[in-house]
Structure formats: structure tokens, C-alpha cells
Amino acid sequence: MSIEDNGGLRVLAINILGRFLSNRDNNIRYVALNMLMKAITVDAQAVQRHRATILECVKDSDASIRKKALDLVYLLVNESNVKPLTKELIESLEASDQEFKGVLTAKICSLVEKFSPEKIWYIDQMLKVLSEV
């Protein structure tokens, strides 16, 4: 029996990983983010429940945590959550250092282009990103 076969066990493991994201140890948080990136292919819905904590990691002081969390958020975005996640990422852009702003801007623009529900929203988000950079 593997974790992929047992839904309850899989959700429990993902919830434990989600709790690890609140740990003070950067190594534990990095490993949790890395494992959640692997788990998203198996159970994206269970990982979605930890979206708020993952978004907090995008604002972390550690560069590797920020980058890994941003990669995970990028995988979490879909047509139904693109608007709130884009809003959160643009808010993160304001407080980001110059090096991370470039990476974050590229990801936001890619998400907006890929999942934009309407053209006016697309233009509005691009203008917001440009005004923050």
C-alpha cells in the first residue's frame, strides 16, 4: 500500500507538511515546500488548503524559502483562484527586494497571461505590476 493509494493517509501527510510550513527552522520549511510541490501532482485540492501559509512563505526573509514558495504558488494557480492569488502576489511585490522582484514579476505576468478570465482584468493586473516595479 502506498500513500497514493490511500486518500486519508495522503491528506494527513499533506496536512502535516502544511504544519511544517509554520516551523521556525528554515530547513524544515524548505523540505515541506519541496514535498508539497511533489504532492500537488497527486492531490492538488489537499495542498490548496494550505494556500495562505504558502503565501506567507513568499514573504519570508530567506531567499530559498521565498523562491520555493513562489514556485509552489505558481503550481497552485488555476482558473478559479487566479484573481485572489494574483492580488496576494502583487501585494508581496511591494515588500520584495530588487532581486526577488524580477522573479516575482515574471511569475505574476506569466500567470496573468495564462489564466486571465477577461482582457480588462489582464490589462489592469499588468498595469499594477508595472507600477510596483
mmCIF file of N, CA and C in Angstrom:
data_model
loop_
_atom_site.group_PDB
_atom_site.id
_atom_site.type_symbol
_atom_site.label_atom_id
_atom_site.label_comp_id
_atom_site.label_asym_id
_atom_site.label_seq_id
_atom_site.Cartn_x
_atom_site.Cartn_y
_atom_site.Cartn_z
ATOM 1 N N MET A 1 0.851 -1.180 0.000
ATOM 2 C CA MET A 1 0.000 0.000 0.000
ATOM 3 C C MET A 1 0.897 1.244 0.000
ATOM 4 N N SER A 2 0.644 2.138 -0.924
ATOM 5 C CA SER A 2 1.420 3.373 -0.993
ATOM 6 C C SER A 2 0.537 4.549 -0.598
ATOM 7 N N ILE A 3 1.170 5.679 -0.385
ATOM 8 C CA ILE A 3 0.428 6.872 0.024
ATOM 9 C C ILE A 3 -0.503 7.363 -1.086
ATOM 10 N N GLU A 4 -0.153 7.064 -2.341
ATOM 11 C CA GLU A 4 -1.019 7.463 -3.453
ATOM 12 C C GLU A 4 -2.336 6.697 -3.433
ATOM 13 N N ASP A 5 -2.311 5.464 -2.916
ATOM 14 C CA ASP A 5 -3.496 4.612 -2.905
ATOM 15 C C ASP A 5 -4.481 4.967 -1.793
ATOM 16 N N ASN A 6 -3.999 5.509 -0.707
ATOM 17 C CA ASN A 6 -4.840 5.770 0.454
ATOM 18 C C ASN A 6 -5.092 7.270 0.599
ATOM 19 N N GLY A 7 -6.290 7.713 0.231
ATOM 20 C CA GLY A 7 -6.623 9.139 0.250
ATOM 21 C C GLY A 7 -6.515 9.772 1.619
ATOM 22 N N GLY A 8 -6.996 9.087 2.655
ATOM 23 C CA GLY A 8 -6.945 9.631 4.012
ATOM 24 C C GLY A 8 -5.527 9.815 4.503
ATOM 25 N N LEU A 9 -4.698 8.838 4.223
ATOM 26 C CA LEU A 9 -3.294 8.908 4.627
ATOM 27 C C LEU A 9 -2.575 10.026 3.875
ATOM 28 N N ARG A 10 -2.898 10.165 2.600
ATOM 29 C CA ARG A 10 -2.292 11.213 1.776
ATOM 30 C C ARG A 10 -2.651 12.598 2.313
ATOM 31 N N VAL A 11 -3.936 12.811 2.627
ATOM 32 C CA VAL A 11 -4.376 14.107 3.155
ATOM 33 C C VAL A 11 -3.716 14.381 4.504
ATOM 34 N N LEU A 12 -3.601 13.355 5.346
ATOM 35 C CA LEU A 12 -2.935 13.509 6.639
ATOM 36 C C LEU A 12 -1.481 13.937 6.448
ATOM 37 N N ALA A 13 -0.785 13.294 5.521
ATOM 38 C CA ALA A 13 0.616 13.643 5.252
ATOM 39 C C ALA A 13 0.735 15.080 4.743
ATOM 40 N N ILE A 14 -0.173 15.483 3.861
ATOM 41 C CA ILE A 14 -0.147 16.853 3.326
ATOM 42 C C ILE A 14 -0.445 17.860 4.428
ATOM 43 N N ASN A 15 -1.361 17.524 5.339
ATOM 44 C CA ASN A 15 -1.663 18.420 6.459
ATOM 45 C C ASN A 15 -0.468 18.566 7.396
ATOM 46 N N ILE A 16 0.255 17.492 7.613
ATOM 47 C CA ILE A 16 1.467 17.561 8.444
ATOM 48 C C ILE A 16 2.511 18.444 7.763
ATOM 49 N N LEU A 17 2.672 18.278 6.456
ATOM 50 C CA LEU A 17 3.600 19.139 5.713
ATOM 51 C C LEU A 17 3.168 20.602 5.806
ATOM 52 N N GLY A 18 1.859 20.844 5.747
ATOM 53 C CA GLY A 18 1.340 22.203 5.883
ATOM 54 C C GLY A 18 1.693 22.812 7.230
ATOM 55 N N ARG A 19 1.643 21.990 8.284
ATOM 56 C CA ARG A 19 2.013 22.480 9.615
ATOM 57 C C ARG A 19 3.513 22.762 9.710
ATOM 58 N N PHE A 20 4.297 21.990 8.976
ATOM 59 C CA PHE A 20 5.749 22.219 8.964
ATOM 60 C C PHE A 20 6.094 23.598 8.392
ATOM 61 N N LEU A 21 5.219 24.161 7.570
ATOM 62 C CA LEU A 21 5.479 25.480 6.982
ATOM 63 C C LEU A 21 5.511 26.583 8.036
ATOM 64 N N SER A 22 4.921 26.334 9.193
ATOM 65 C CA SER A 22 4.916 27.323 10.275
ATOM 66 C C SER A 22 6.102 27.152 11.221
ATOM 67 N N ASN A 23 6.928 26.161 10.985
ATOM 68 C CA ASN A 23 8.085 25.905 11.826
ATOM 69 C C ASN A 23 9.113 27.025 11.661
ATOM 70 N N ARG A 24 9.862 27.303 12.720
ATOM 71 C CA ARG A 24 10.877 28.361 12.644
ATOM 72 C C ARG A 24 12.134 27.919 11.898
ATOM 73 N N ASP A 25 12.361 26.627 11.827
ATOM 74 C CA ASP A 25 13.553 26.100 11.157
ATOM 75 C C ASP A 25 13.372 26.170 9.640
ATOM 76 N N ASN A 26 14.243 26.925 8.981
ATOM 77 C CA ASN A 26 14.157 27.093 7.528
ATOM 78 C C ASN A 26 14.316 25.782 6.771
ATOM 79 N N ASN A 27 15.151 24.884 7.286
ATOM 80 C CA ASN A 27 15.356 23.602 6.606
ATOM 81 C C ASN A 27 14.067 22.784 6.577
ATOM 82 N N ILE A 28 13.346 22.770 7.681
ATOM 83 C CA ILE A 28 12.080 22.031 7.748
ATOM 84 C C ILE A 28 11.069 22.649 6.796
ATOM 85 N N ARG A 29 10.995 23.975 6.777
ATOM 86 C CA ARG A 29 10.047 24.639 5.875
ATOM 87 C C ARG A 29 10.406 24.392 4.413
ATOM 88 N N TYR A 30 11.691 24.414 4.094
ATOM 89 C CA TYR A 30 12.116 24.172 2.710
ATOM 90 C C TYR A 30 11.743 22.757 2.264
ATOM 91 N N VAL A 31 12.012 21.782 3.117
ATOM 92 C CA VAL A 31 11.671 20.393 2.792
ATOM 93 C C VAL A 31 10.156 20.244 2.644
ATOM 94 N N ALA A 32 9.384 20.892 3.518
ATOM 95 C CA ALA A 32 7.919 20.828 3.427
ATOM 96 C C ALA A 32 7.434 21.420 2.106
ATOM 97 N N LEU A 33 7.985 22.561 1.711
ATOM 98 C CA LEU A 33 7.607 23.169 0.428
ATOM 99 C C LEU A 33 7.965 22.249 -0.734
ATOM 100 N N ASN A 34 9.136 21.657 -0.658
ATOM 101 C CA ASN A 34 9.582 20.741 -1.706
ATOM 102 C C ASN A 34 8.652 19.527 -1.812
ATOM 103 N N MET A 35 8.269 18.966 -0.677
ATOM 104 C CA MET A 35 7.376 17.798 -0.680
ATOM 105 C C MET A 35 5.968 18.182 -1.143
ATOM 106 N N LEU A 36 5.507 19.377 -0.789
ATOM 107 C CA LEU A 36 4.189 19.827 -1.252
ATOM 108 C C LEU A 36 4.184 20.010 -2.768
ATOM 109 N N MET A 37 5.319 20.414 -3.326
ATOM 110 C CA MET A 37 5.408 20.531 -4.788
ATOM 111 C C MET A 37 5.241 19.164 -5.451
ATOM 112 N N LYS A 38 5.747 18.133 -4.801
ATOM 113 C CA LYS A 38 5.575 16.780 -5.337
ATOM 114 C C LYS A 38 4.150 16.290 -5.107
ATOM 115 N N ALA A 39 3.569 16.650 -3.964
ATOM 116 C CA ALA A 39 2.224 16.184 -3.611
ATOM 117 C C ALA A 39 1.145 16.832 -4.465
ATOM 118 N N ILE A 40 1.412 17.997 -4.999
ATOM 119 C CA ILE A 40 0.388 18.715 -5.772
ATOM 120 C C ILE A 40 -0.027 17.932 -7.017
ATOM 121 N N THR A 41 0.866 17.127 -7.543
ATOM 122 C CA THR A 41 0.513 16.327 -8.722
ATOM 123 C C THR A 41 -0.445 15.196 -8.370
ATOM 124 N N VAL A 42 -0.428 14.771 -7.116
ATOM 125 C CA VAL A 42 -1.277 13.672 -6.668
ATOM 126 C C VAL A 42 -2.598 14.178 -6.085
ATOM 127 N N ASP A 43 -2.544 15.249 -5.281
ATOM 128 C CA ASP A 43 -3.750 15.763 -4.620
ATOM 129 C C ASP A 43 -3.663 17.286 -4.479
ATOM 130 N N ALA A 44 -3.948 17.978 -5.558
ATOM 131 C CA ALA A 44 -3.851 19.442 -5.570
ATOM 132 C C ALA A 44 -4.828 20.077 -4.590
ATOM 133 N N GLN A 45 -5.997 19.482 -4.415
ATOM 134 C CA GLN A 45 -7.021 20.049 -3.538
ATOM 135 C C GLN A 45 -6.542 20.089 -2.088
ATOM 136 N N ALA A 46 -5.875 19.037 -1.641
ATOM 137 C CA ALA A 46 -5.366 18.999 -0.271
ATOM 138 C C ALA A 46 -4.275 20.049 -0.067
ATOM 139 N N VAL A 47 -3.455 20.266 -1.077
ATOM 140 C CA VAL A 47 -2.399 21.281 -0.983
ATOM 141 C C VAL A 47 -3.018 22.677 -0.998
ATOM 142 N N GLN A 48 -4.092 22.868 -1.749
ATOM 143 C CA GLN A 48 -4.773 24.173 -1.831
ATOM 144 C C GLN A 48 -5.204 24.668 -0.453
ATOM 145 N N ARG A 49 -5.520 23.754 0.457
ATOM 146 C CA ARG A 49 -5.960 24.144 1.805
ATOM 147 C C ARG A 49 -4.880 24.910 2.571
ATOM 148 N N HIS A 50 -3.650 24.782 2.148
ATOM 149 C CA HIS A 50 -2.527 25.433 2.837
ATOM 150 C C HIS A 50 -2.026 26.659 2.075
ATOM 151 N N ARG A 51 -2.866 27.153 1.181
ATOM 152 C CA ARG A 51 -2.501 28.279 0.317
ATOM 153 C C ARG A 51 -2.072 29.511 1.116
ATOM 154 N N ALA A 52 -2.794 29.845 2.171
ATOM 155 C CA ALA A 52 -2.468 31.046 2.958
ATOM 156 C C ALA A 52 -1.080 30.934 3.587
ATOM 157 N N THR A 53 -0.764 29.776 4.127
ATOM 158 C CA THR A 53 0.548 29.572 4.748
ATOM 159 C C THR A 53 1.651 29.601 3.698
ATOM 160 N N ILE A 54 1.372 29.032 2.541
ATOM 161 C CA ILE A 54 2.352 29.035 1.451
ATOM 162 C C ILE A 54 2.610 30.469 0.990
ATOM 163 N N LEU A 55 1.547 31.269 0.904
ATOM 164 C CA LEU A 55 1.705 32.674 0.507
ATOM 165 C C LEU A 55 2.520 33.456 1.534
ATOM 166 N N GLU A 56 2.393 33.111 2.805
ATOM 167 C CA GLU A 56 3.217 33.754 3.833
ATOM 168 C C GLU A 56 4.695 33.430 3.609
ATOM 169 N N CYS A 57 4.969 32.236 3.133
ATOM 170 C CA CYS A 57 6.359 31.843 2.853
ATOM 171 C C CYS A 57 6.954 32.652 1.700
ATOM 172 N N VAL A 58 6.104 33.155 0.799
ATOM 173 C CA VAL A 58 6.593 34.001 -0.303
ATOM 174 C C VAL A 58 7.170 35.303 0.255
ATOM 175 N N LYS A 59 6.723 35.711 1.435
ATOM 176 C CA LYS A 59 7.192 36.951 2.067
ATOM 177 C C LYS A 59 8.334 36.699 3.057
ATOM 178 N N ASP A 60 8.834 35.486 3.127
ATOM 179 C CA ASP A 60 9.854 35.106 4.101
ATOM 180 C C ASP A 60 11.164 35.861 3.867
ATOM 181 N N SER A 61 11.957 35.979 4.915
ATOM 182 C CA SER A 61 13.245 36.676 4.785
ATOM 183 C C SER A 61 14.296 35.804 4.094
ATOM 184 N N ASP A 62 14.125 34.498 4.120
ATOM 185 C CA ASP A 62 15.071 33.576 3.487
ATOM 186 C C ASP A 62 14.772 33.464 1.991
ATOM 187 N N ALA A 63 15.763 33.729 1.165
ATOM 188 C CA ALA A 63 15.576 33.750 -0.291
ATOM 189 C C ALA A 63 15.174 32.389 -0.854
ATOM 190 N N SER A 64 15.739 31.320 -0.334
ATOM 191 C CA SER A 64 15.404 29.991 -0.864
ATOM 192 C C SER A 64 13.972 29.592 -0.512
ATOM 193 N N ILE A 65 13.504 29.988 0.656
ATOM 194 C CA ILE A 65 12.109 29.724 1.056
ATOM 195 C C ILE A 65 11.173 30.516 0.147
ATOM 196 N N ARG A 66 11.495 31.795 -0.071
ATOM 197 C CA ARG A 66 10.655 32.638 -0.946
ATOM 198 C C ARG A 66 10.540 32.037 -2.339
ATOM 199 N N LYS A 67 11.662 31.636 -2.908
ATOM 200 C CA LYS A 67 11.680 31.097 -4.274
ATOM 201 C C LYS A 67 10.891 29.798 -4.365
ATOM 202 N N LYS A 68 11.104 28.900 -3.419
ATOM 203 C CA LYS A 68 10.410 27.609 -3.435
ATOM 204 C C LYS A 68 8.907 27.816 -3.223
ATOM 205 N N ALA A 69 8.534 28.735 -2.325
ATOM 206 C CA ALA A 69 7.112 29.023 -2.091
ATOM 207 C C ALA A 69 6.474 29.627 -3.337
ATOM 208 N N LEU A 70 7.194 30.500 -4.017
ATOM 209 C CA LEU A 70 6.675 31.098 -5.251
ATOM 210 C C LEU A 70 6.467 30.032 -6.325
ATOM 211 N N ASP A 71 7.399 29.110 -6.433
ATOM 212 C CA ASP A 71 7.240 28.011 -7.394
ATOM 213 C C ASP A 71 6.005 27.172 -7.070
ATOM 214 N N LEU A 72 5.752 26.959 -5.787
ATOM 215 C CA LEU A 72 4.579 26.187 -5.372
ATOM 216 C C LEU A 72 3.291 26.955 -5.644
ATOM 217 N N VAL A 73 3.278 28.250 -5.348
ATOM 218 C CA VAL A 73 2.094 29.068 -5.639
ATOM 219 C C VAL A 73 1.800 29.035 -7.134
ATOM 220 N N TYR A 74 2.837 29.107 -7.939
ATOM 221 C CA TYR A 74 2.673 29.057 -9.395
ATOM 222 C C TYR A 74 1.948 27.779 -9.817
ATOM 223 N N LEU A 75 2.272 26.673 -9.164
ATOM 224 C CA LEU A 75 1.612 25.403 -9.473
ATOM 225 C C LEU A 75 0.180 25.345 -8.943
ATOM 226 N N LEU A 76 -0.105 26.116 -7.896
ATOM 227 C CA LEU A 76 -1.442 26.111 -7.290
ATOM 228 C C LEU A 76 -2.472 26.899 -8.091
ATOM 229 N N VAL A 77 -2.016 27.844 -8.894
ATOM 230 C CA VAL A 77 -2.947 28.739 -9.590
ATOM 231 C C VAL A 77 -3.719 27.986 -10.663
ATOM 232 N N ASN A 78 -5.028 28.283 -10.714
ATOM 233 C CA ASN A 78 -5.903 27.754 -11.767
ATOM 234 C C ASN A 78 -6.931 28.834 -12.115
ATOM 235 N N GLU A 79 -7.861 28.510 -12.990
ATOM 236 C CA GLU A 79 -8.844 29.499 -13.446
ATOM 237 C C GLU A 79 -9.707 30.030 -12.305
ATOM 238 N N SER A 80 -9.972 29.197 -11.308
ATOM 239 C CA SER A 80 -10.880 29.613 -10.237
ATOM 240 C C SER A 80 -10.210 30.450 -9.146
ATOM 241 N N ASN A 81 -8.889 30.380 -9.010
ATOM 242 C CA ASN A 81 -8.239 31.140 -7.939
ATOM 243 C C ASN A 81 -7.213 32.156 -8.433
ATOM 244 N N VAL A 82 -7.161 32.382 -9.736
ATOM 245 C CA VAL A 82 -6.147 33.280 -10.289
ATOM 246 C C VAL A 82 -6.286 34.702 -9.748
ATOM 247 N N LYS A 83 -7.506 35.189 -9.585
ATOM 248 C CA LYS A 83 -7.678 36.577 -9.127
ATOM 249 C C LYS A 83 -7.167 36.796 -7.703
ATOM 250 N N PRO A 84 -7.608 36.003 -6.703
ATOM 251 C CA PRO A 84 -7.092 36.260 -5.350
ATOM 252 C C PRO A 84 -5.592 35.990 -5.205
ATOM 253 N N LEU A 85 -5.090 34.965 -5.891
ATOM 254 C CA LEU A 85 -3.660 34.678 -5.776
ATOM 255 C C LEU A 85 -2.817 35.755 -6.445
ATOM 256 N N THR A 86 -3.281 36.267 -7.570
ATOM 257 C CA THR A 86 -2.561 37.354 -8.237
ATOM 258 C C THR A 86 -2.532 38.590 -7.346
ATOM 259 N N LYS A 87 -3.659 38.881 -6.711
ATOM 260 C CA LYS A 87 -3.734 40.031 -5.792
ATOM 261 C C LYS A 87 -2.710 39.875 -4.665
ATOM 262 N N GLU A 88 -2.642 38.684 -4.077
ATOM 263 C CA GLU A 88 -1.682 38.422 -2.999
ATOM 264 C C GLU A 88 -0.236 38.563 -3.483
ATOM 265 N N LEU A 89 0.039 38.051 -4.662
ATOM 266 C CA LEU A 89 1.405 38.128 -5.188
ATOM 267 C C LEU A 89 1.805 39.568 -5.498
ATOM 268 N N ILE A 90 0.868 40.352 -6.018
ATOM 269 C CA ILE A 90 1.164 41.768 -6.289
ATOM 270 C C ILE A 90 1.421 42.510 -4.982
ATOM 271 N N GLU A 91 0.672 42.165 -3.931
ATOM 272 C CA GLU A 91 0.924 42.771 -2.617
ATOM 273 C C GLU A 91 2.303 42.374 -2.094
ATOM 274 N N SER A 92 2.727 41.154 -2.363
ATOM 275 C CA SER A 92 4.064 40.705 -1.954
ATOM 276 C C SER A 92 5.153 41.450 -2.712
ATOM 277 N N LEU A 93 4.830 41.849 -3.924
ATOM 278 C CA LEU A 93 5.777 42.566 -4.774
ATOM 279 C C LEU A 93 6.225 43.876 -4.132
ATOM 280 N N GLU A 94 5.305 44.530 -3.439
ATOM 281 C CA GLU A 94 5.604 45.820 -2.799
ATOM 282 C C GLU A 94 6.745 45.714 -1.794
ATOM 283 N N ALA A 95 6.772 44.629 -1.028
ATOM 284 C CA ALA A 95 7.752 44.493 0.050
ATOM 285 C C ALA A 95 8.992 43.690 -0.345
ATOM 286 N N SER A 96 9.070 43.261 -1.588
ATOM 287 C CA SER A 96 10.176 42.398 -2.023
ATOM 288 C C SER A 96 11.434 43.194 -2.337
ATOM 289 N N ASP A 97 12.586 42.528 -2.159
ATOM 290 C CA ASP A 97 13.845 43.160 -2.546
ATOM 291 C C ASP A 97 13.983 43.124 -4.070
ATOM 292 N N GLN A 98 14.921 43.885 -4.597
ATOM 293 C CA GLN A 98 15.065 44.045 -6.050
ATOM 294 C C GLN A 98 15.306 42.723 -6.773
ATOM 295 N N GLU A 99 16.123 41.868 -6.196
ATOM 296 C CA GLU A 99 16.439 40.595 -6.843
ATOM 297 C C GLU A 99 15.189 39.721 -6.977
ATOM 298 N N PHE A 100 14.411 39.647 -5.909
ATOM 299 C CA PHE A 100 13.210 38.802 -5.928
ATOM 300 C C PHE A 100 12.091 39.435 -6.748
ATOM 301 N N LYS A 101 12.086 40.768 -6.844
ATOM 302 C CA LYS A 101 11.054 41.446 -7.639
ATOM 303 C C LYS A 101 11.051 40.971 -9.086
ATOM 304 N N GLY A 102 12.229 40.765 -9.647
ATOM 305 C CA GLY A 102 12.316 40.303 -11.030
ATOM 306 C C GLY A 102 11.691 38.934 -11.223
ATOM 307 N N VAL A 103 12.009 38.020 -10.325
ATOM 308 C CA VAL A 103 11.462 36.662 -10.392
ATOM 309 C C VAL A 103 9.955 36.688 -10.169
ATOM 310 N N LEU A 104 9.533 37.430 -9.152
ATOM 311 C CA LEU A 104 8.111 37.525 -8.816
ATOM 312 C C LEU A 104 7.316 38.172 -9.946
ATOM 313 N N THR A 105 7.859 39.220 -10.531
ATOM 314 C CA THR A 105 7.191 39.897 -11.650
ATOM 315 C C THR A 105 7.006 38.951 -12.830
ATOM 316 N N ALA A 106 8.031 38.191 -13.152
ATOM 317 C CA ALA A 106 7.935 37.239 -14.269
ATOM 318 C C ALA A 106 6.854 36.194 -14.016
ATOM 319 N N LYS A 107 6.783 35.685 -12.791
ATOM 320 C CA LYS A 107 5.768 34.674 -12.452
ATOM 321 C C LYS A 107 4.364 35.270 -12.516
ATOM 322 N N ILE A 108 4.191 36.473 -11.966
ATOM 323 C CA ILE A 108 2.871 37.112 -11.983
ATOM 324 C C ILE A 108 2.417 37.335 -13.418
ATOM 325 N N CYS A 109 3.294 37.872 -14.246
ATOM 326 C CA CYS A 109 2.935 38.134 -15.647
ATOM 327 C C CYS A 109 2.580 36.843 -16.377
ATOM 328 N N SER A 110 3.318 35.798 -16.098
ATOM 329 C CA SER A 110 3.031 34.506 -16.720
ATOM 330 C C SER A 110 1.663 33.971 -16.297
ATOM 331 N N LEU A 111 1.357 34.081 -15.005
ATOM 332 C CA LEU A 111 0.059 33.611 -14.501
ATOM 333 C C LEU A 111 -1.094 34.415 -15.079
ATOM 334 N N VAL A 112 -0.925 35.725 -15.110
ATOM 335 C CA VAL A 112 -1.980 36.597 -15.633
ATOM 336 C C VAL A 112 -2.232 36.284 -17.103
ATOM 337 N N GLU A 113 -1.161 36.089 -17.846
ATOM 338 C CA GLU A 113 -1.308 35.775 -19.271
ATOM 339 C C GLU A 113 -1.965 34.412 -19.482
ATOM 340 N N LYS A 114 -1.588 33.460 -18.666
ATOM 341 C CA LYS A 114 -2.077 32.090 -18.825
ATOM 342 C C LYS A 114 -3.537 31.907 -18.383
ATOM 343 N N PHE A 115 -3.935 32.556 -17.277
ATOM 344 C CA PHE A 115 -5.245 32.288 -16.683
ATOM 345 C C PHE A 115 -6.207 33.472 -16.696
ATOM 346 N N SER A 116 -5.872 34.532 -17.386
ATOM 347 C CA SER A 116 -6.710 35.734 -17.377
ATOM 348 C C SER A 116 -8.142 35.430 -17.833
ATOM 349 N N PRO A 117 -9.132 35.746 -16.968
ATOM 350 C CA PRO A 117 -10.524 35.465 -17.333
ATOM 351 C C PRO A 117 -11.092 36.460 -18.343
ATOM 352 N N GLU A 118 -10.550 37.674 -18.366
ATOM 353 C CA GLU A 118 -11.037 38.686 -19.310
ATOM 354 C C GLU A 118 -9.912 39.673 -19.617
ATOM 355 N N LYS A 119 -9.992 40.312 -20.758
ATOM 356 C CA LYS A 119 -8.919 41.205 -21.219
ATOM 357 C C LYS A 119 -8.731 42.422 -20.315
ATOM 358 N N ILE A 120 -9.819 42.992 -19.815
ATOM 359 C CA ILE A 120 -9.700 44.183 -18.967
ATOM 360 C C ILE A 120 -8.971 43.845 -17.663
ATOM 361 N N TRP A 121 -9.242 42.671 -17.115
ATOM 362 C CA TRP A 121 -8.548 42.238 -15.897
ATOM 363 C C TRP A 121 -7.064 42.037 -16.196
ATOM 364 N N TYR A 122 -6.767 41.448 -17.337
ATOM 365 C CA TYR A 122 -5.384 41.225 -17.767
ATOM 366 C C TYR A 122 -4.622 42.552 -17.809
ATOM 367 N N ILE A 123 -5.206 43.546 -18.459
ATOM 368 C CA ILE A 123 -4.566 44.862 -18.588
ATOM 369 C C ILE A 123 -4.399 45.512 -17.222
ATOM 370 N N ASP A 124 -5.435 45.422 -16.398
ATOM 371 C CA ASP A 124 -5.402 46.008 -15.061
ATOM 372 C C ASP A 124 -4.268 45.402 -14.221
ATOM 373 N N GLN A 125 -4.119 44.086 -14.264
ATOM 374 C CA GLN A 125 -3.071 43.427 -13.480
ATOM 375 C C GLN A 125 -1.679 43.775 -13.995
ATOM 376 N N MET A 126 -1.538 43.841 -15.305
ATOM 377 C CA MET A 126 -0.238 44.204 -15.876
ATOM 378 C C MET A 126 0.153 45.627 -15.474
ATOM 379 N N LEU A 127 -0.815 46.529 -15.457
ATOM 380 C CA LEU A 127 -0.537 47.902 -15.022
ATOM 381 C C LEU A 127 -0.144 47.950 -13.549
ATOM 382 N N LYS A 128 -0.813 47.149 -12.724
ATOM 383 C CA LYS A 128 -0.461 47.091 -11.300
ATOM 384 C C LYS A 128 0.965 46.584 -11.116
ATOM 385 N N VAL A 129 1.320 45.554 -11.861
ATOM 386 C CA VAL A 129 2.676 45.001 -11.765
ATOM 387 C C VAL A 129 3.699 46.044 -12.206
ATOM 388 N N LEU A 130 3.437 46.708 -13.317
ATOM 389 C CA LEU A 130 4.367 47.726 -13.817
ATOM 390 C C LEU A 130 4.509 48.896 -12.851
ATOM 391 N N SER A 131 3.438 49.247 -12.172
ATOM 392 C CA SER A 131 3.511 50.364 -11.226
ATOM 393 C C SER A 131 4.293 49.992 -9.967
ATOM 394 N N GLU A 132 4.374 48.704 -9.649
ATOM 395 C CA GLU A 132 5.118 48.252 -8.466
ATOM 396 C C GLU A 132 6.603 48.061 -8.742
ATOM 397 N N VAL A 133 6.931 47.771 -9.991
ATOM 398 C CA VAL A 133 8.328 47.504 -10.329
ATOM 399 C C VAL A 133 9.028 48.822 -10.473
#
